[in-house]
Short mmCIF file of C-alpha atoms and ligand atoms in Angstrom, two decimals:
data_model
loop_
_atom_site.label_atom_id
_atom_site.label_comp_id
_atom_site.label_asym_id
_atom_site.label_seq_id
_atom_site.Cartn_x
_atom_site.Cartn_y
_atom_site.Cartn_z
CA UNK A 21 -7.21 32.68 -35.81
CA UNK A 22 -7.44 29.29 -38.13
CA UNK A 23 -10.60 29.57 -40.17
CA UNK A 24 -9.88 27.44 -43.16
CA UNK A 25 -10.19 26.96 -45.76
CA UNK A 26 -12.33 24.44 -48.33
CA UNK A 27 -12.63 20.63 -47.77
CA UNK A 28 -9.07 19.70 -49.73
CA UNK A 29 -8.85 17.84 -52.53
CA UNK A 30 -5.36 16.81 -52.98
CA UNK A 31 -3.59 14.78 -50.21
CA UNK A 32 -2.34 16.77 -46.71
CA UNK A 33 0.96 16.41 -45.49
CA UNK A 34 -0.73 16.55 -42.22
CA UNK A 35 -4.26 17.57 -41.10
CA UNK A 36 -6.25 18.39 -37.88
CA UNK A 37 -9.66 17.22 -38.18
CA UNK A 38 -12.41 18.94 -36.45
CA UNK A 39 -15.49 17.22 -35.84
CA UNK A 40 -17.96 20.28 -35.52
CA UNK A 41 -21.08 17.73 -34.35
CA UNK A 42 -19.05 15.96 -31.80
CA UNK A 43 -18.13 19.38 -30.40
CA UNK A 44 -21.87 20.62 -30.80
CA UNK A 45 -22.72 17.36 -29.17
CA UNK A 46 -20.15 18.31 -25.98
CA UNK A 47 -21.73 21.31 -25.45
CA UNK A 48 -25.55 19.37 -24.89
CA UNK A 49 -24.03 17.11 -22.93
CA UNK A 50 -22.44 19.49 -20.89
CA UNK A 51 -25.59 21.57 -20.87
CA UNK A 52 -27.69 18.74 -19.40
CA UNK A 53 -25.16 18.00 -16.78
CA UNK A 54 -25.86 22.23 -15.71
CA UNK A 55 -29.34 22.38 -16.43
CA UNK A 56 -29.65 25.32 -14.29
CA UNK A 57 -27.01 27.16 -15.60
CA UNK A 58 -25.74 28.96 -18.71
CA UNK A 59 -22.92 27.82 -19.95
CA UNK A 60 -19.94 29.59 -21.52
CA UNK A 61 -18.10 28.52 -24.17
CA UNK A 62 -14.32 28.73 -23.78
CA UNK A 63 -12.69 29.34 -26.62
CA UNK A 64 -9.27 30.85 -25.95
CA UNK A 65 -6.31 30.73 -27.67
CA UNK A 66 -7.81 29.69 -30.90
CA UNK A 67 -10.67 27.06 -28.86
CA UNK A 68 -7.84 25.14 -27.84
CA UNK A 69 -5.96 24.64 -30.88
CA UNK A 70 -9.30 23.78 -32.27
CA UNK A 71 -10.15 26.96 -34.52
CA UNK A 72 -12.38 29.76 -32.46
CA UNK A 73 -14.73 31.24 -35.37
CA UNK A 74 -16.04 27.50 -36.34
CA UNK A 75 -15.52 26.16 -32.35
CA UNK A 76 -17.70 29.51 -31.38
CA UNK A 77 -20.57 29.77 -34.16
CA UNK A 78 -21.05 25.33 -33.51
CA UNK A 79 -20.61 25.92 -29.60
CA UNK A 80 -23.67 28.66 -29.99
CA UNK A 81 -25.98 26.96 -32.61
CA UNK A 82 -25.95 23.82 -29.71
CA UNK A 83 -26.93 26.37 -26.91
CA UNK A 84 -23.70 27.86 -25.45
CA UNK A 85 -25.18 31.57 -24.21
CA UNK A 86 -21.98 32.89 -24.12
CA UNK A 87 -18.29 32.74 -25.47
CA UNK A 88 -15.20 33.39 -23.27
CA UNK A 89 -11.74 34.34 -24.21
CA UNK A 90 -8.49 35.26 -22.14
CA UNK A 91 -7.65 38.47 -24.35
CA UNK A 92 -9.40 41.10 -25.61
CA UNK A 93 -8.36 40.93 -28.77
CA UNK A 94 -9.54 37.13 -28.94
CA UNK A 95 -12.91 38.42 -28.14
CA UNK A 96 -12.68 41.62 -30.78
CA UNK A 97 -11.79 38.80 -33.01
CA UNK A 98 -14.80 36.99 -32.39
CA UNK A 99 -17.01 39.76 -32.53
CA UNK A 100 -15.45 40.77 -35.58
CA UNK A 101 -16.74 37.51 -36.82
CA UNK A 102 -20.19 38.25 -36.40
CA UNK A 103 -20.46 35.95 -33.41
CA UNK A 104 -23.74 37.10 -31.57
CA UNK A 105 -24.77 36.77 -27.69
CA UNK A 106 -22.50 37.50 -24.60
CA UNK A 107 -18.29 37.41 -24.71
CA UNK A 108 -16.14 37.64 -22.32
CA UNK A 109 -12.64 38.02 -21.94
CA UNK A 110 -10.36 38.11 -18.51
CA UNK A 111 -6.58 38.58 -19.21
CA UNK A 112 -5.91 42.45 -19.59
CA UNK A 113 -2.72 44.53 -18.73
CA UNK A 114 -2.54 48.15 -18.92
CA UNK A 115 -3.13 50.36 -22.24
CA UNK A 116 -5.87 47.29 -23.22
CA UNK A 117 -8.49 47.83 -26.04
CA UNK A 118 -10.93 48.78 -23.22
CA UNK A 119 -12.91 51.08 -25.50
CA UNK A 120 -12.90 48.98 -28.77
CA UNK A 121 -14.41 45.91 -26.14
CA UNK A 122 -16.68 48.46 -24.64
CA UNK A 123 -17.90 49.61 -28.47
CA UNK A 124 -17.90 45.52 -29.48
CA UNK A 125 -20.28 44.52 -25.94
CA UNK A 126 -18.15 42.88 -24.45
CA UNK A 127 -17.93 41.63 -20.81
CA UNK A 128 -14.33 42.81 -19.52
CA UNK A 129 -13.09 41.19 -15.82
CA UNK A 130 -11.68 43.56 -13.63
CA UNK A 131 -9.07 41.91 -10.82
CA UNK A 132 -8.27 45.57 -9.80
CA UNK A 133 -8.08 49.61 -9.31
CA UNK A 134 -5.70 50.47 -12.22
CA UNK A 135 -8.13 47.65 -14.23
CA UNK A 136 -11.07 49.87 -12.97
CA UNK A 137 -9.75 52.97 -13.35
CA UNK A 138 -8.76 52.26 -17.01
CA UNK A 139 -12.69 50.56 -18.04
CA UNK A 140 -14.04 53.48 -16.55
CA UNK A 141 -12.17 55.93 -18.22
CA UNK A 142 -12.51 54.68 -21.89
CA UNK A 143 -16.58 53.95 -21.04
CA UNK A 144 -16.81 57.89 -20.68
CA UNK A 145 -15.36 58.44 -23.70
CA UNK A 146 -16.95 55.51 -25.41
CA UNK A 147 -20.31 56.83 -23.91
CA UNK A 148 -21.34 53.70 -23.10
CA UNK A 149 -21.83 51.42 -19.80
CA UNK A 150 -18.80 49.21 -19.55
CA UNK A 151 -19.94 45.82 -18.87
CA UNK A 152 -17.66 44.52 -15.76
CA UNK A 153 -17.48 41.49 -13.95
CA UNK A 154 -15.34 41.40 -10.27
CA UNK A 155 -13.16 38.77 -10.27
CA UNK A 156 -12.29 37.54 -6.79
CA UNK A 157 -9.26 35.15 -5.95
CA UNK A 158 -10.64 32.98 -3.56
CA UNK A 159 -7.52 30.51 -3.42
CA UNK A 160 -6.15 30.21 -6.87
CA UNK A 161 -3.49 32.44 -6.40
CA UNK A 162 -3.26 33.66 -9.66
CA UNK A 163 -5.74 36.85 -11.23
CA UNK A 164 -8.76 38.08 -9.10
CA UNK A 165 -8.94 40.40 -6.10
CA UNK A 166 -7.81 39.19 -2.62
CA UNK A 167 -10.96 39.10 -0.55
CA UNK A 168 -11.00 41.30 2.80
CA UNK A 169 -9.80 44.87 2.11
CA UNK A 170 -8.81 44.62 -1.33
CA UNK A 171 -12.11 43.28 -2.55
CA UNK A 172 -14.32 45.87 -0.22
CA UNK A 173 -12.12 48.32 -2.24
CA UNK A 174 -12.99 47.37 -5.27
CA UNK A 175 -16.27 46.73 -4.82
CA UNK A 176 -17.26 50.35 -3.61
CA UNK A 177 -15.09 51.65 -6.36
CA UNK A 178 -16.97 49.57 -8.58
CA UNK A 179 -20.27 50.82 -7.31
CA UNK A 180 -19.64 53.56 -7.64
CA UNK A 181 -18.83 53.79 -11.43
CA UNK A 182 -22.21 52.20 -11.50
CA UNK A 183 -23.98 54.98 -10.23
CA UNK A 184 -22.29 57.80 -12.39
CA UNK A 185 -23.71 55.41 -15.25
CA UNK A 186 -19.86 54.93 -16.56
CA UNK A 187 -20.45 50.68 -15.57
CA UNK A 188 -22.87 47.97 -15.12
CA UNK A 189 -21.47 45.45 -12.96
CA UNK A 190 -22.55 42.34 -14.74
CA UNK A 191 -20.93 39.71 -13.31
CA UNK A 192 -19.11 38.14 -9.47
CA UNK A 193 -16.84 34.76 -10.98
CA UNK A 194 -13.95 32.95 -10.10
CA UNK A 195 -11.77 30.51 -11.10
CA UNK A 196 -10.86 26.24 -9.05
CA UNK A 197 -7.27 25.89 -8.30
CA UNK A 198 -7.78 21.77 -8.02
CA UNK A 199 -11.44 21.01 -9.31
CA UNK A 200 -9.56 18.63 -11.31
CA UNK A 201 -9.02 16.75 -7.81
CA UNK A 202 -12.31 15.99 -6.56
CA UNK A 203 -12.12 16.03 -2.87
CA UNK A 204 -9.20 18.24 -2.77
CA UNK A 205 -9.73 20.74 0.65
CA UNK A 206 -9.26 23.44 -1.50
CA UNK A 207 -12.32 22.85 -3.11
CA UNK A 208 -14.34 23.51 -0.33
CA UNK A 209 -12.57 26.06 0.97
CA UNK A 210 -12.53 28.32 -2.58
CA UNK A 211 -16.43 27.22 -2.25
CA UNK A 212 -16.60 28.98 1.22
CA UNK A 213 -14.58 32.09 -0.09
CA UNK A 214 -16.81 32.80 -3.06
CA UNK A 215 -20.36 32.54 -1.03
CA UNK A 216 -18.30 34.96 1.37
CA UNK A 217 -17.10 37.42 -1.29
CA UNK A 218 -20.59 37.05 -2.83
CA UNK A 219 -22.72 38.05 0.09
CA UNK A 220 -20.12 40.92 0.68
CA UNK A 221 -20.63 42.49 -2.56
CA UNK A 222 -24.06 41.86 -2.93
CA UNK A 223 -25.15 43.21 0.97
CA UNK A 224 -23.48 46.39 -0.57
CA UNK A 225 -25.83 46.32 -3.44
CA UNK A 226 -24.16 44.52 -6.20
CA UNK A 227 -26.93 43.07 -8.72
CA UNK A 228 -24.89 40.94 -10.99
CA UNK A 229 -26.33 38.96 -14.05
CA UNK A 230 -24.14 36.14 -13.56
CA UNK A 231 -22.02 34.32 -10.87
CA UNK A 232 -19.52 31.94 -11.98
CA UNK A 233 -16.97 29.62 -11.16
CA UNK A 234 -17.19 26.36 -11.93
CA UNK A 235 -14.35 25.36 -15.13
CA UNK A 236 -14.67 21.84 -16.65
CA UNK A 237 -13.75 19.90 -14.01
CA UNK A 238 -16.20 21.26 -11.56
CA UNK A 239 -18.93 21.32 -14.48
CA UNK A 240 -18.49 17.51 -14.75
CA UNK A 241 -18.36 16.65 -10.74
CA UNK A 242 -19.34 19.41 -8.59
CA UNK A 243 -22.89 20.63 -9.16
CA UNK A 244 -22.90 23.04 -6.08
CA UNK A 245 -20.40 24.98 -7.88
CA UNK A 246 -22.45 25.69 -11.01
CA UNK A 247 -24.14 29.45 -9.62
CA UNK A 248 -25.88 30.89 -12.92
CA UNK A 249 -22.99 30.05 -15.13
CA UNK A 250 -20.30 27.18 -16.06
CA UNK A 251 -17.13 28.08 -18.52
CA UNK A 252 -16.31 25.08 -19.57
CA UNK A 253 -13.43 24.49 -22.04
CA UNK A 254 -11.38 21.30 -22.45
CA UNK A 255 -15.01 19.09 -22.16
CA UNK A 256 -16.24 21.01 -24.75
CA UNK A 257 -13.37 19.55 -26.56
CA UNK A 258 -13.92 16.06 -25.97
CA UNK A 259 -11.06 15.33 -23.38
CA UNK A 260 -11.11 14.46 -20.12
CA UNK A 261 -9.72 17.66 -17.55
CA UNK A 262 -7.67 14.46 -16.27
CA UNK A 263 -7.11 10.51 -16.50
CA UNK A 264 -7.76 10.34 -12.90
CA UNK A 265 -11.38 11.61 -13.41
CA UNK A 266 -12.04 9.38 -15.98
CA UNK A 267 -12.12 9.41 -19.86
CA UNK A 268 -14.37 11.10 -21.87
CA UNK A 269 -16.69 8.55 -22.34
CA UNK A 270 -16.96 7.97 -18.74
CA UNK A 271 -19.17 11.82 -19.15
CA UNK A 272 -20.06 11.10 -22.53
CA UNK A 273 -17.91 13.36 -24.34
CA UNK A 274 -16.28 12.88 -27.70
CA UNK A 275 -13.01 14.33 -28.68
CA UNK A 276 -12.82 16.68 -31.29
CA UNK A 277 -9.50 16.91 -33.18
CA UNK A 278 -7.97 13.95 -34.87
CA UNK A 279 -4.36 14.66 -35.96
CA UNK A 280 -2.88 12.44 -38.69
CA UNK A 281 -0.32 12.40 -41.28
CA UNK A 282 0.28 11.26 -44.37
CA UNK A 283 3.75 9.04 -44.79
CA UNK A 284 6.35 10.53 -46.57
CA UNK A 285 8.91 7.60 -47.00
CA UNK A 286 9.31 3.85 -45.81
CA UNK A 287 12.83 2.37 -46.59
CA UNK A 288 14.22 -0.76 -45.54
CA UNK A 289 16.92 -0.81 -43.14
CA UNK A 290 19.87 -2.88 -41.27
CA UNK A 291 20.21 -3.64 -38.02
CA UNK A 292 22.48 -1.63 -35.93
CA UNK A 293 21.46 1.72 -37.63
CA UNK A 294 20.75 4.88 -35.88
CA UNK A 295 17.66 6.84 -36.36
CA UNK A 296 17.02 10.53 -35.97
CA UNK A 297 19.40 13.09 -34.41
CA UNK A 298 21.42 11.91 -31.89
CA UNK A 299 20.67 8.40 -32.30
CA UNK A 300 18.93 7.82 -29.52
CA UNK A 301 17.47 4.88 -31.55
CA UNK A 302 19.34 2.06 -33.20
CA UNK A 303 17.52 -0.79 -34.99
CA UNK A 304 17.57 -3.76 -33.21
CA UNK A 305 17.66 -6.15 -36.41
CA UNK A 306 16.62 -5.08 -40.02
CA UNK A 307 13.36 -3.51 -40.44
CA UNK A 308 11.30 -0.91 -42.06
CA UNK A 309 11.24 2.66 -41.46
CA UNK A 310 8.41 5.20 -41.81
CA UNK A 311 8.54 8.54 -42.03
CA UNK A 312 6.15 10.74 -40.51
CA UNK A 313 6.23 14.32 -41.70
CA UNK A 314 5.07 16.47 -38.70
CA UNK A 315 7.29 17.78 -35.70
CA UNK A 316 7.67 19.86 -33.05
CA UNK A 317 6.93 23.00 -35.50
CA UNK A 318 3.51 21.50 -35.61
CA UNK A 319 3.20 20.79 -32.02
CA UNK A 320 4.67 17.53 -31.77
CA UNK A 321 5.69 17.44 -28.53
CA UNK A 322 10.04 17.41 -28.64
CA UNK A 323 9.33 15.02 -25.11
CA UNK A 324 7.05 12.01 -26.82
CA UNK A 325 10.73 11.10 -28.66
CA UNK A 326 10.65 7.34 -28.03
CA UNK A 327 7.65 7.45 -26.46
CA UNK A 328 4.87 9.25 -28.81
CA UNK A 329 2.43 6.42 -30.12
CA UNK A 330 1.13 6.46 -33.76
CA UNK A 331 -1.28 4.21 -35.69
CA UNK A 332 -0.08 3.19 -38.64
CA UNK A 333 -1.44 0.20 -40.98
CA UNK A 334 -4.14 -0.98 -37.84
CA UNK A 335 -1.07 -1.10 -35.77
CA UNK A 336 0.49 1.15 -32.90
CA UNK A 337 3.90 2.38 -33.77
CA UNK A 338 6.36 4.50 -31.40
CA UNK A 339 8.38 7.07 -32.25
CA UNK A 340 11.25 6.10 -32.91
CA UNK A 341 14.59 8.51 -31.57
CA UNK A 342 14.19 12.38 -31.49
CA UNK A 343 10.89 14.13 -32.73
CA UNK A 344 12.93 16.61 -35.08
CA UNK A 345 11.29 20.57 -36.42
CA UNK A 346 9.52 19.23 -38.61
CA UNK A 347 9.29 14.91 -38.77
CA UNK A 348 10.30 11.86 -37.01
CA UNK A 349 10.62 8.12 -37.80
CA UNK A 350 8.61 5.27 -36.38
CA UNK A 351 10.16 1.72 -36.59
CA UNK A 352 7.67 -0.39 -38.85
CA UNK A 353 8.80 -4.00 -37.99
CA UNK A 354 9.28 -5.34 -41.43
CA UNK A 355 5.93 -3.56 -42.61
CA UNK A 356 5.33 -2.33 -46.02
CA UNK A 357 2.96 0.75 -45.77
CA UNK A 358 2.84 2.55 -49.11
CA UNK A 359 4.12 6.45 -48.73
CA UNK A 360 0.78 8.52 -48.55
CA UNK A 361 -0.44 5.82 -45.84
CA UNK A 362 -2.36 7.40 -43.47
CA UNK A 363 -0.85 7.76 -39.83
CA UNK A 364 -3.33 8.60 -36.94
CA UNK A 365 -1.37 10.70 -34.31
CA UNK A 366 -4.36 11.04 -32.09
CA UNK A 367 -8.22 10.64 -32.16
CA UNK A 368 -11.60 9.53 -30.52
CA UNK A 369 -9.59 6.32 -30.48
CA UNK A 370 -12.56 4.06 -32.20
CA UNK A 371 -10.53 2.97 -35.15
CA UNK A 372 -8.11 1.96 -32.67
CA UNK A 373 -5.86 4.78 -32.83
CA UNK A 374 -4.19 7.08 -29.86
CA UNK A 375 -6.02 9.69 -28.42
CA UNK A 376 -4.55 12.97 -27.36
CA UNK A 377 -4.51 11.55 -23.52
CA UNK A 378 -1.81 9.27 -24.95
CA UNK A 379 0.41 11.93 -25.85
CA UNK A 380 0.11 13.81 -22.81
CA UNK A 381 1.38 10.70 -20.75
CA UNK A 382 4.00 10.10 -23.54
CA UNK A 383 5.31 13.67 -22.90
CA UNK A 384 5.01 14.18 -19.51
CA UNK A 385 2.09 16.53 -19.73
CA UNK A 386 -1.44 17.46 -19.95
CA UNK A 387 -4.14 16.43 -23.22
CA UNK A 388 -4.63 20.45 -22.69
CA UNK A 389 -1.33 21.18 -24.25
CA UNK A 390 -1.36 18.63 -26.10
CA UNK A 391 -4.17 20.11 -28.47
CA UNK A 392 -3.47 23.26 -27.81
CA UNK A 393 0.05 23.34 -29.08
CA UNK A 394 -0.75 21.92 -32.48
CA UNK A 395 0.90 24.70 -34.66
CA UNK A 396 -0.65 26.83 -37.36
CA UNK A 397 1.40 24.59 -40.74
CA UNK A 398 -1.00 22.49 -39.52
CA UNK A 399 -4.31 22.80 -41.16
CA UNK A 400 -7.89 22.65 -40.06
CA UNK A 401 -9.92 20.52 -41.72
CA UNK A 402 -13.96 20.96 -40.59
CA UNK A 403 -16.50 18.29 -41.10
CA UNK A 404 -19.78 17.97 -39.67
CA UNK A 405 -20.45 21.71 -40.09
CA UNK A 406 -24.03 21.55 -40.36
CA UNK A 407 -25.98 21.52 -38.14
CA UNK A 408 -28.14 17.93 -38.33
CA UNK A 409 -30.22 17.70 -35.34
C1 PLP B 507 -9.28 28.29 -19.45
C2 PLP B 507 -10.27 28.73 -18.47
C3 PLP B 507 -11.47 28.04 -18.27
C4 PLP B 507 -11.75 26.70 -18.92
O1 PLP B 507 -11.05 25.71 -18.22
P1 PLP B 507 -11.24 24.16 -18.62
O2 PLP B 507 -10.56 23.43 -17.53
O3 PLP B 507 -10.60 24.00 -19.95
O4 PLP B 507 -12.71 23.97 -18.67
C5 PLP B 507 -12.40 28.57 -17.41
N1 PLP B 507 -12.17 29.74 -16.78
C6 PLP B 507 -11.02 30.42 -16.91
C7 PLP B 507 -10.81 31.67 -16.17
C8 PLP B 507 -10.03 29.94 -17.75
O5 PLP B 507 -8.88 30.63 -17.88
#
């Protein structure tokens, strides 16, 4: 987990910038757009790149109820932390830290018998209620119990651990295959399922706390999906769940992270010569070179090579030929930065520079990966951690 580390005083190499109020100001946004429901905090695999302790403590001073994970041990973590109200985690396999998340309070998913069979176990010799949630698949085709058979299964087994006192069955959730698609049949459909799997285990005399399923996506564009809960994670972030829905601002959202490094050589150069490995570059005529000391080993995606924008000196710059480990090269036109110039990888994109959206379409992929993937040489740099209205 990245909890840094003092506001630095000497120059980075490279930095990730965390804006703690714009993320506290996602999650009111996103709060307002649910008013009825909770909202859940995701903050998996390190809050998106983002850093889970400071993500989860700002995420729950602006109102998020409760903090999801996909591990267990992401949630112990938190916990661990001293980070209060409800967690939840979802991706188990067998031999898990049942007890330890039983001991911590923490809500565990169950997609199935051996899942059941294993909570149930370690809450009798915790001696303590498991908290459980049922997670159905109702057309992702991923986790979650197949409705019909399956999920009657696991429901009476389920209910029945509640009356021996060994679980409390806190919560009935799942999870949009395309709510990033609005309009997409399988919206509807999934919509239709969960009502169905809802009624089923509730006419057998499920009580749950919580029903969930809406993600980001369906938080932003599909109120009928937001039940008593909404786990949102990339909005809380600041980035759209796609271009096609819009940008952030279009929900008022703010991005987060800002990525940047600092310049670590500009050198004059003929035409004709070849940049990075391969050469997959060759100056066209004689310029300037910069030298931009972050690469895939931080996240850089390997696919923005020739592609990846960059801000450098007010103006965009591409990278230019292969994104190597641990640097690559963007072609400066004649320009004279001074090394130690700043160079904006992504951001908010009000000082003109690219935002992580940018980088996705430069590398063929998602803004979710894009964040996510920044690596841990990279550090975490908080401002706006308190809390100012
Ligand atoms: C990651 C995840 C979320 C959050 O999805 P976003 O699209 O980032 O909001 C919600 N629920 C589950 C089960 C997840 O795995």
């Amino acid at each position: 987990m990245t909890e840094t580390a003092p506001a630095p005083t000497a120059p980075l190499r490279a930095r990730a910038e965390i804006d703690l109020a714009a993320l506290r100001a996602n999650v009111r946004t996103l709060r307002a757009l649910a008013p009825g429901a909770a909202l859940m905090a995701v903050v998996k695999s390190d809050a998106y790149g983002h850093g889970a302790v400071p993500c989860a403590r700002a995420a729950v001073e602006a109102g998020a109820a409760w903090l999801g994970t996909a591990t267990p041990e992401e949630a112990l973590a938190l916990r661990a932390a001293g980070l209060p109200g409800r967690i939840m985690c979802w991706l188990w396999t067998p031999g898990g830290p049942w007890r330890e998340a039983i001991e911590a309070d923490i809500d565990v998913s169950v997609s199935g018998m051996w899942a059941l069979a294993e909570v149930t176990a370690a809450a009798r010799v915790a001696g303590i209620p498991a908290r459980v949630q049922l997670k159905a698949d109702t057309g992702l085709g991923r986790g979650g119990c197949q409705p019909g058979e399956d999920w009657a299964e696991l429901v009476a087994a389920a209910l029945r651990a509640e009356a021996e006192g060994t679980v409390r069955i806190t919560g009935l959730w799942s999870h949009f295959a395309c709510a990033d698609e609005p309009g997409h049949p399988s919206i509807a459909l999934q919509l239709t399922r969960f009502r169905e799997m809802l009624a089923y285990a509730e006419g057998r005399g499920v009580r749950p706390e919580v029903r969930h399923i809406a993600n980001s996506p369906a938080t932003l564009t599909l109120p009928e999906a937001h039940f008593d809960l909404v786990r949102t994670g990339i909005a809380l972030y600041g980035i759209s769940p796609s271009p096609e829905m819009g940008g952030p601002a279009d929900f008022g959202l703010r991005p987060v992270m800002t990525l940047s490094a600092s310049i670590a050589l500009v050198k004059h150069v003929p035409g004709g010569h070849g940049v990075s490995y391969g050469h997959h570059y060759i100056t066209p005529g004689a310029t300037t070179l910069g030298l931009v000391p972050v690469g895939y080993a931080d996240g850089v995606p390997r696919h923005a090579s020739g592609t990846g924008p960059v801000l450098v000196g007010g103006k965009w710059r591409t990278v230019a030929g292969r994104v190597a480990m641990d640097q690559f090269v963007v072609d400066l036109g004649g320009d004279e930065p001074e090394a130690g110039t700043e160079a904006v990888l992504f951001g908010p994109g009000d000082r003109g520079e690219p935002t992580a959206e940018d980088w996705a379409q430069a590398a063929g992929t998602i803004a979710y990966e894009i964040v996510t993937r920044i690596g841990t040489r990279v550090p975490r740099v908080y401002v706006n951690e308190q809390q100012s209205g």
